[in-house]
CSV table of C-alpha atoms in Angstrom, one decimal:
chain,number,residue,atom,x,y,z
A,1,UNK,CA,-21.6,104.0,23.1
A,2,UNK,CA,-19.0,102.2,24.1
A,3,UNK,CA,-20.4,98.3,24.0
A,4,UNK,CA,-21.0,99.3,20.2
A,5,UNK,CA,-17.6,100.3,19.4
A,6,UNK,CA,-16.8,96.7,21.0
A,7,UNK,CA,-19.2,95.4,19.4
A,8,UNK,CA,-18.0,96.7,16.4
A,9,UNK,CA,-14.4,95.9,16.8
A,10,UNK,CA,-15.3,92.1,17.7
A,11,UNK,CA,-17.3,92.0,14.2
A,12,UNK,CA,-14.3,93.4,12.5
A,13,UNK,CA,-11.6,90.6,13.8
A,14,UNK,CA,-14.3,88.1,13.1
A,15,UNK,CA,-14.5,89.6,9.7
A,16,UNK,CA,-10.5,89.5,9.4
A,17,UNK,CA,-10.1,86.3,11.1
A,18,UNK,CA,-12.7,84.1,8.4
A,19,UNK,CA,-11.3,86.1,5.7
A,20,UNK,CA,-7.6,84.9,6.6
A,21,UNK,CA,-9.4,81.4,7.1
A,22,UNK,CA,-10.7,82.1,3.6
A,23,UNK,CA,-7.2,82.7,2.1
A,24,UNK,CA,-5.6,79.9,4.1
A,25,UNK,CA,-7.8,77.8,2.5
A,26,UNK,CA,-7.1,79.4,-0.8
A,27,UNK,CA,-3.6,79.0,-0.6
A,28,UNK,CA,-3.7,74.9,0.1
A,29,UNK,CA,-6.3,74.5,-2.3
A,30,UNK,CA,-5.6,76.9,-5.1
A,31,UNK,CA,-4.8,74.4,-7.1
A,32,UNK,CA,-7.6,72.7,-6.9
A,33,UNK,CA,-10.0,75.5,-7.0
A,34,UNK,CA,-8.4,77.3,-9.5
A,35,UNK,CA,-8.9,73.8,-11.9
A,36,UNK,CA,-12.3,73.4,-10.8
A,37,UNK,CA,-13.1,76.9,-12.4
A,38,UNK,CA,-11.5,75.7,-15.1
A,39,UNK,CA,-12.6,72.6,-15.9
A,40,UNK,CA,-16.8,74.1,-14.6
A,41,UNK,CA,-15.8,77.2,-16.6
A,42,UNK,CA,-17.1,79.4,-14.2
A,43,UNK,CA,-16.1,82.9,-15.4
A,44,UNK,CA,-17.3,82.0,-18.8
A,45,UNK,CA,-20.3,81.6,-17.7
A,46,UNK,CA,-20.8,84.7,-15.2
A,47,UNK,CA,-18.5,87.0,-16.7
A,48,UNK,CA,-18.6,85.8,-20.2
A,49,UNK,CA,-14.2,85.5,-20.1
A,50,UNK,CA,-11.7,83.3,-18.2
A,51,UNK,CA,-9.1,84.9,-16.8
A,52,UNK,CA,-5.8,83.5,-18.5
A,53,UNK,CA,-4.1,82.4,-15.7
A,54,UNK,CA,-6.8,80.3,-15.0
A,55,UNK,CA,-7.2,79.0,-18.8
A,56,UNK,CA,-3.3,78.5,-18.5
A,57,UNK,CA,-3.4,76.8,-15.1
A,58,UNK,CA,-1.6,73.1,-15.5
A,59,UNK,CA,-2.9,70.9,-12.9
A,60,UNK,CA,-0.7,69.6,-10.5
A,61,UNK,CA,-2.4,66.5,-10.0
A,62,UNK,CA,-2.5,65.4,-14.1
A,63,UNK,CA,1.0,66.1,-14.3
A,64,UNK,CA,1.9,64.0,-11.1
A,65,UNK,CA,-0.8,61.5,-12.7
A,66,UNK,CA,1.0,61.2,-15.5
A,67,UNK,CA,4.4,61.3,-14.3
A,68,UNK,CA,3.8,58.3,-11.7
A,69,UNK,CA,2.0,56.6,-14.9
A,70,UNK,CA,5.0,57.1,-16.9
A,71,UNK,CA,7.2,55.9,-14.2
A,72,UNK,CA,4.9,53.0,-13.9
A,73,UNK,CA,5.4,52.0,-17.1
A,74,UNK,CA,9.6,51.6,-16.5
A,75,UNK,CA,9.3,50.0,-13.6
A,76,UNK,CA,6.5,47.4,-15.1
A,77,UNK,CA,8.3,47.1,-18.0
A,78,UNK,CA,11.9,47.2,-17.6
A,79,UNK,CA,12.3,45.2,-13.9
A,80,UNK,CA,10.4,42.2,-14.9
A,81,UNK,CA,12.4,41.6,-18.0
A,82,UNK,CA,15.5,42.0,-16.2
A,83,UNK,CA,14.0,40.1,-13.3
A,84,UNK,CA,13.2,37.3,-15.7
A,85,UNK,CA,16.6,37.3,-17.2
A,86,UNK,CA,18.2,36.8,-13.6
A,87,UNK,CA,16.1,34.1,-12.8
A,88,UNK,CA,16.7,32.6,-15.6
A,89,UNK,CA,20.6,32.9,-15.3
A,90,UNK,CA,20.4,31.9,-11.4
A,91,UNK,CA,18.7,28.5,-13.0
A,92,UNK,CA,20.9,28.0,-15.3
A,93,UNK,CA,24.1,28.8,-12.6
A,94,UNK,CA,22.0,26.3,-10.4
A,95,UNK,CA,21.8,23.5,-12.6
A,96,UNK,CA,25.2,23.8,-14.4
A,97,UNK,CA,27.2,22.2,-10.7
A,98,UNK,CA,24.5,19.6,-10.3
A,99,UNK,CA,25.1,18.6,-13.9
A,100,UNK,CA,28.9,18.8,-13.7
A,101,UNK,CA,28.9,16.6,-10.0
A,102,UNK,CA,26.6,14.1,-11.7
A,103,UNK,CA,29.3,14.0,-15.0
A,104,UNK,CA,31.8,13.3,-12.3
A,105,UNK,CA,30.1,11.1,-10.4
A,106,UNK,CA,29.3,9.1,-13.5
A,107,UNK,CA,32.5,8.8,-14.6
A,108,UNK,CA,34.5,7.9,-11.1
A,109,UNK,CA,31.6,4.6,-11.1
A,110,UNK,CA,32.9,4.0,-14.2
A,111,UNK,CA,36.6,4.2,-13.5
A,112,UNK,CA,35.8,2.4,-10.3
A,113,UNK,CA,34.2,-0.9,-12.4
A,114,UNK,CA,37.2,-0.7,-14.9
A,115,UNK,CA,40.0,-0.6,-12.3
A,116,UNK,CA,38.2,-2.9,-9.9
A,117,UNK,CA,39.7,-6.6,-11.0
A,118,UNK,CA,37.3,-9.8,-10.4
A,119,UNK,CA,38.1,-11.9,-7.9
A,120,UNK,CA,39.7,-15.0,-8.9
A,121,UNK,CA,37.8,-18.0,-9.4
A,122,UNK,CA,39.2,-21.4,-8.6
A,123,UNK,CA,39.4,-23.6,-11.4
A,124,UNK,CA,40.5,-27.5,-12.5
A,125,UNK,CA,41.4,-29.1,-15.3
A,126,UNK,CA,38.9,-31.9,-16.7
A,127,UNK,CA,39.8,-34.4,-19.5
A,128,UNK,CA,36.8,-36.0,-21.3
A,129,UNK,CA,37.1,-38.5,-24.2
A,130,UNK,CA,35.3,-38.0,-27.6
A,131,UNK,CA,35.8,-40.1,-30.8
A,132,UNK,CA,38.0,-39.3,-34.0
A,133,UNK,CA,37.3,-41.8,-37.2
A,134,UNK,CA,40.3,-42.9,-39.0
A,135,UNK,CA,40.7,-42.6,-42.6
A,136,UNK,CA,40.0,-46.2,-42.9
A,137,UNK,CA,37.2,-46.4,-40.4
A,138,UNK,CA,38.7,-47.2,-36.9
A,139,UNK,CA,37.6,-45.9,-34.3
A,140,UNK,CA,40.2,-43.7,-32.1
A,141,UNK,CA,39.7,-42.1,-28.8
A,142,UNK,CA,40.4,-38.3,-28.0
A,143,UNK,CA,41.3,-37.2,-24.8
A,144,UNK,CA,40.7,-33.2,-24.9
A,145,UNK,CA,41.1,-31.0,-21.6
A,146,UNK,CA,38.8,-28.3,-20.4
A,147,UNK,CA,39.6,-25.8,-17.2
A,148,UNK,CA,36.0,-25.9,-15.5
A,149,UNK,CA,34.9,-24.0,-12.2
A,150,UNK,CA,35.8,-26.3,-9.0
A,151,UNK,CA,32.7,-27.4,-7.9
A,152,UNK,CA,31.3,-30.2,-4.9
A,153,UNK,CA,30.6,-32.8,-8.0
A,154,UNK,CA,33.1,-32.7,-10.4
A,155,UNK,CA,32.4,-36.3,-11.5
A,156,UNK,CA,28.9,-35.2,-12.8
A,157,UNK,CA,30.1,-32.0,-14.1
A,158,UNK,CA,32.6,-33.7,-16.3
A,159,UNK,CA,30.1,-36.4,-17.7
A,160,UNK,CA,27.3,-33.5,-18.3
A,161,UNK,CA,30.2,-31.9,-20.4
A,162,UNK,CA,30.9,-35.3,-22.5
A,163,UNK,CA,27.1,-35.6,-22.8
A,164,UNK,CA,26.6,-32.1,-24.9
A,165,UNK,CA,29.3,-33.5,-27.5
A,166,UNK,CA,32.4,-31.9,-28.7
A,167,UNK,CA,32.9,-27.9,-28.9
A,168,UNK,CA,33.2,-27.3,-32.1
A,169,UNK,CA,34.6,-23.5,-31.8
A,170,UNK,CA,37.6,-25.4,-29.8
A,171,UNK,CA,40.4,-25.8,-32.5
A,172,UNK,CA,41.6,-29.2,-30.4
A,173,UNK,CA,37.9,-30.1,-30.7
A,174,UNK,CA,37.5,-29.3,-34.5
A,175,UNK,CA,37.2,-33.0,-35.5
A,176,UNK,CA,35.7,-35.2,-32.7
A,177,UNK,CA,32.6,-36.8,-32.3
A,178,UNK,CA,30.6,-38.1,-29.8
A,179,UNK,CA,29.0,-42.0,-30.3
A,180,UNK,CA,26.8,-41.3,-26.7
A,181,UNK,CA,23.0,-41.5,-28.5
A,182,UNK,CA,21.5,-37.7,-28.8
A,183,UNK,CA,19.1,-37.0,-26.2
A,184,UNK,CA,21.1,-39.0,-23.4
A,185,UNK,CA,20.6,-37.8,-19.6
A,186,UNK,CA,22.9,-38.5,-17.0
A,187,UNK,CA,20.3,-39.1,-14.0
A,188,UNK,CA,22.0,-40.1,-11.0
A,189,UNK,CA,25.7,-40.8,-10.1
A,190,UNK,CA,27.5,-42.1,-6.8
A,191,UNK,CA,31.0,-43.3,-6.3
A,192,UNK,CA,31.2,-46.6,-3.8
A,193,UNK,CA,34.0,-49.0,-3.7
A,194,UNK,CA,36.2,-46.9,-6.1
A,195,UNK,CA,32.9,-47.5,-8.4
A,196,UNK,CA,30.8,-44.9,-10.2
A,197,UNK,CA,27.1,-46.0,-10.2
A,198,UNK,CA,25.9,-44.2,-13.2
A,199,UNK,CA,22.2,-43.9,-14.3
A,200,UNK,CA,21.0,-42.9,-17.6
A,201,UNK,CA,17.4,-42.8,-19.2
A,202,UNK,CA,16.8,-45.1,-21.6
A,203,UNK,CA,18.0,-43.3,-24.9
A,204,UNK,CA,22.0,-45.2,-23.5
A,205,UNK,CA,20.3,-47.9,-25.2
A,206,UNK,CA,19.6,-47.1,-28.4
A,207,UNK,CA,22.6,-46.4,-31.0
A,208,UNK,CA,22.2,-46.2,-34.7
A,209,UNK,CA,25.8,-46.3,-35.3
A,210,UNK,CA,25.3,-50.5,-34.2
A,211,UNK,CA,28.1,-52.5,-32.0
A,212,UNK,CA,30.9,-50.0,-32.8
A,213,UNK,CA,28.3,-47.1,-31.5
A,214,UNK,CA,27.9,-49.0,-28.4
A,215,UNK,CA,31.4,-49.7,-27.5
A,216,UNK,CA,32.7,-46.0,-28.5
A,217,UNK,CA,30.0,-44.7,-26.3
A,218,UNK,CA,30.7,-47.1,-22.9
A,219,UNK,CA,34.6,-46.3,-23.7
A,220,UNK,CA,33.8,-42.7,-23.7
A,221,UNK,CA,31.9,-42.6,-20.5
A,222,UNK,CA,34.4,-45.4,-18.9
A,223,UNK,CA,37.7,-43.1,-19.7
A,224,UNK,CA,36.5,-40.0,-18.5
A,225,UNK,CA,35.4,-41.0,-15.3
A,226,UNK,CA,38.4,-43.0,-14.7
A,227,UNK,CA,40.5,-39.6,-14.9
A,228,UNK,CA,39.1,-39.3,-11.4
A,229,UNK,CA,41.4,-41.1,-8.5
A,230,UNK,CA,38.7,-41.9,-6.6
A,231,UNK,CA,37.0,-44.3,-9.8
A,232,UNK,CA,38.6,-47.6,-11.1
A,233,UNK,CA,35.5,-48.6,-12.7
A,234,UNK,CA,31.5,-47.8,-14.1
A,235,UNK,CA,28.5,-49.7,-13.1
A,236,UNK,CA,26.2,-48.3,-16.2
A,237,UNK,CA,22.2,-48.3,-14.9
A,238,UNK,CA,19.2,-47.6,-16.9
A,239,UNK,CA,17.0,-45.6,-15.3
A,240,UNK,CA,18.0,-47.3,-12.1
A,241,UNK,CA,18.2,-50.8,-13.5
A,242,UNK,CA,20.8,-53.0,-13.6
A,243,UNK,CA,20.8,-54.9,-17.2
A,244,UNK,CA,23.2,-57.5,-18.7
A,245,UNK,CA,23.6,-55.9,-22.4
A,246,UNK,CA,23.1,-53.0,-24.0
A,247,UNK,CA,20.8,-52.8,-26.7
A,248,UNK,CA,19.9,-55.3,-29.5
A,249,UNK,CA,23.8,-56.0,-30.3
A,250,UNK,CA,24.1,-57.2,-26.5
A,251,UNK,CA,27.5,-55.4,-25.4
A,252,UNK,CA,28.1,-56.7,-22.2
A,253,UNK,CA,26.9,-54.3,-19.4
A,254,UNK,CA,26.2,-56.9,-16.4
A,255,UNK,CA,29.2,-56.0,-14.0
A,256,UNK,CA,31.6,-52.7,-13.9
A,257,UNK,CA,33.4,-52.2,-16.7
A,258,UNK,CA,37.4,-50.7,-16.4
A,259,UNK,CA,39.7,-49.5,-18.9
A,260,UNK,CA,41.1,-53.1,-19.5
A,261,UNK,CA,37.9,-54.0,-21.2
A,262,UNK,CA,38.3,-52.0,-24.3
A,263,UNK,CA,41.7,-53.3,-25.1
């Protein structure tokens, strides 16, 4: 008799013990089972009514659902435009110093280049002799000046310079000639024995202008290298020859020729 009553009382506490399991379960998942028998419409189908606190159960999970969608949809939304908009101001603060320090860097190379002064290149003075006609047809020589970078040759500079006629932008130049042939080319030229050696190609010989031409043009080429200290007199060449005359009038160039031999 009295195993069965402890029998009894053992089946009882089980009873009470899966029953409070039961409603423990119940509790953390009410919400869940009461929506179930909602959504499966249980008691409509066994009992033929839902209970309204079942039919006016609001699922927690839907409402969470919908809050974190609605939250969601700020934080998608609104962030990225403002992110955008501060990246977009960071590149613009970024690039507005670089811009500004090259701007200043521009303008110091320029200020720099202005304020630097070239250095100061030695110069000379040169004369060469060109030809002025008189009004009744003589022939007068000009004696112009031109400042000229010193140079190792100034000889041959000046007599290049006499060779490309007269500068006719040059108001002291405005109305000299040249007789020297066109198409003349000084080719060689040496100083020995206070002589200048001076070789030309062949168009020396050939003036249209006839015996005045070829006196105006040895004067010329005799008076401006006779400026020089270091030359009394020319020894004219053609194309490294040594001839008597010049051209078909036969002016006398067989032996160096001086100043005195134009007077």
């Amino acid at each position: 008799m009295s195993t069965k009553k402890r029998n009894s009382g053992l089946a009882l506490a089980c009873c009470i013990l899966v029953a409070l399991i039961i409603f423990i379960i119940f509790l953390v998942k009410k919400d869940t089972i009461i929506t179930n028998l909602k959504d499966t419409a249980f008691f409509d189908r066994v009992f033929g009514k839902t209970p309204e606190f079942v039919e006016n159960h609001q699922s927690a999970k839907t409402t969470e659902q919908i809050d974190l969608k609605n939250d969601s949809i700020i934080i998608d939304i609104q962030p990225e435009e403002t992110k955008t908009t501060i990246t977009e101001q960071n590149k613009i603060n970024d690039s507005t110093p670089s811009i500004t320090k090259n701007t200043e860097e521009v303008e110091s190379t320029k200020t720099k280049e202005k304020n630097q002064t070239k250095p100061d290149v030695p110069t000379t003075n040169i004369k060469l002799y060109f030809i002025n006609i008189d009004s009744d047809g003589s022939v007068i020589r000009k004696q112009i000046t031109r400042s000229v970078a010193k140079n190792d040759s100034p000889l041959t500079t000046a007599l290049k310079l006499l060779l490309e006629g007269p500068n006719s932008t040059s108001s002291s130049e405005k109305n000299c000639i040249t007789l020297i042939p066109k198409n003349t080319k000084l080719l060689s030229a040496r100083v020995q024995d206070r002589t200048a050696y001076l070789n030309f190609n062949e168009n020396f010989e050939f003036n249209e202008v006839g015996i005045e031409g070829y006196i105006g043009q040895l004067m010329q080429i005799v008076y401006t290298s006779t400026e020089f200290s270091t030359v009394d007199s020319v020894q004219f060449l053609i194309d490294g020859n040594k001839k008597d005359y010049l051209g078909s009038e036969g002016q006398w160039i067989g032996s160096p020729l001086s100043r005195a031999s134009f007077n």
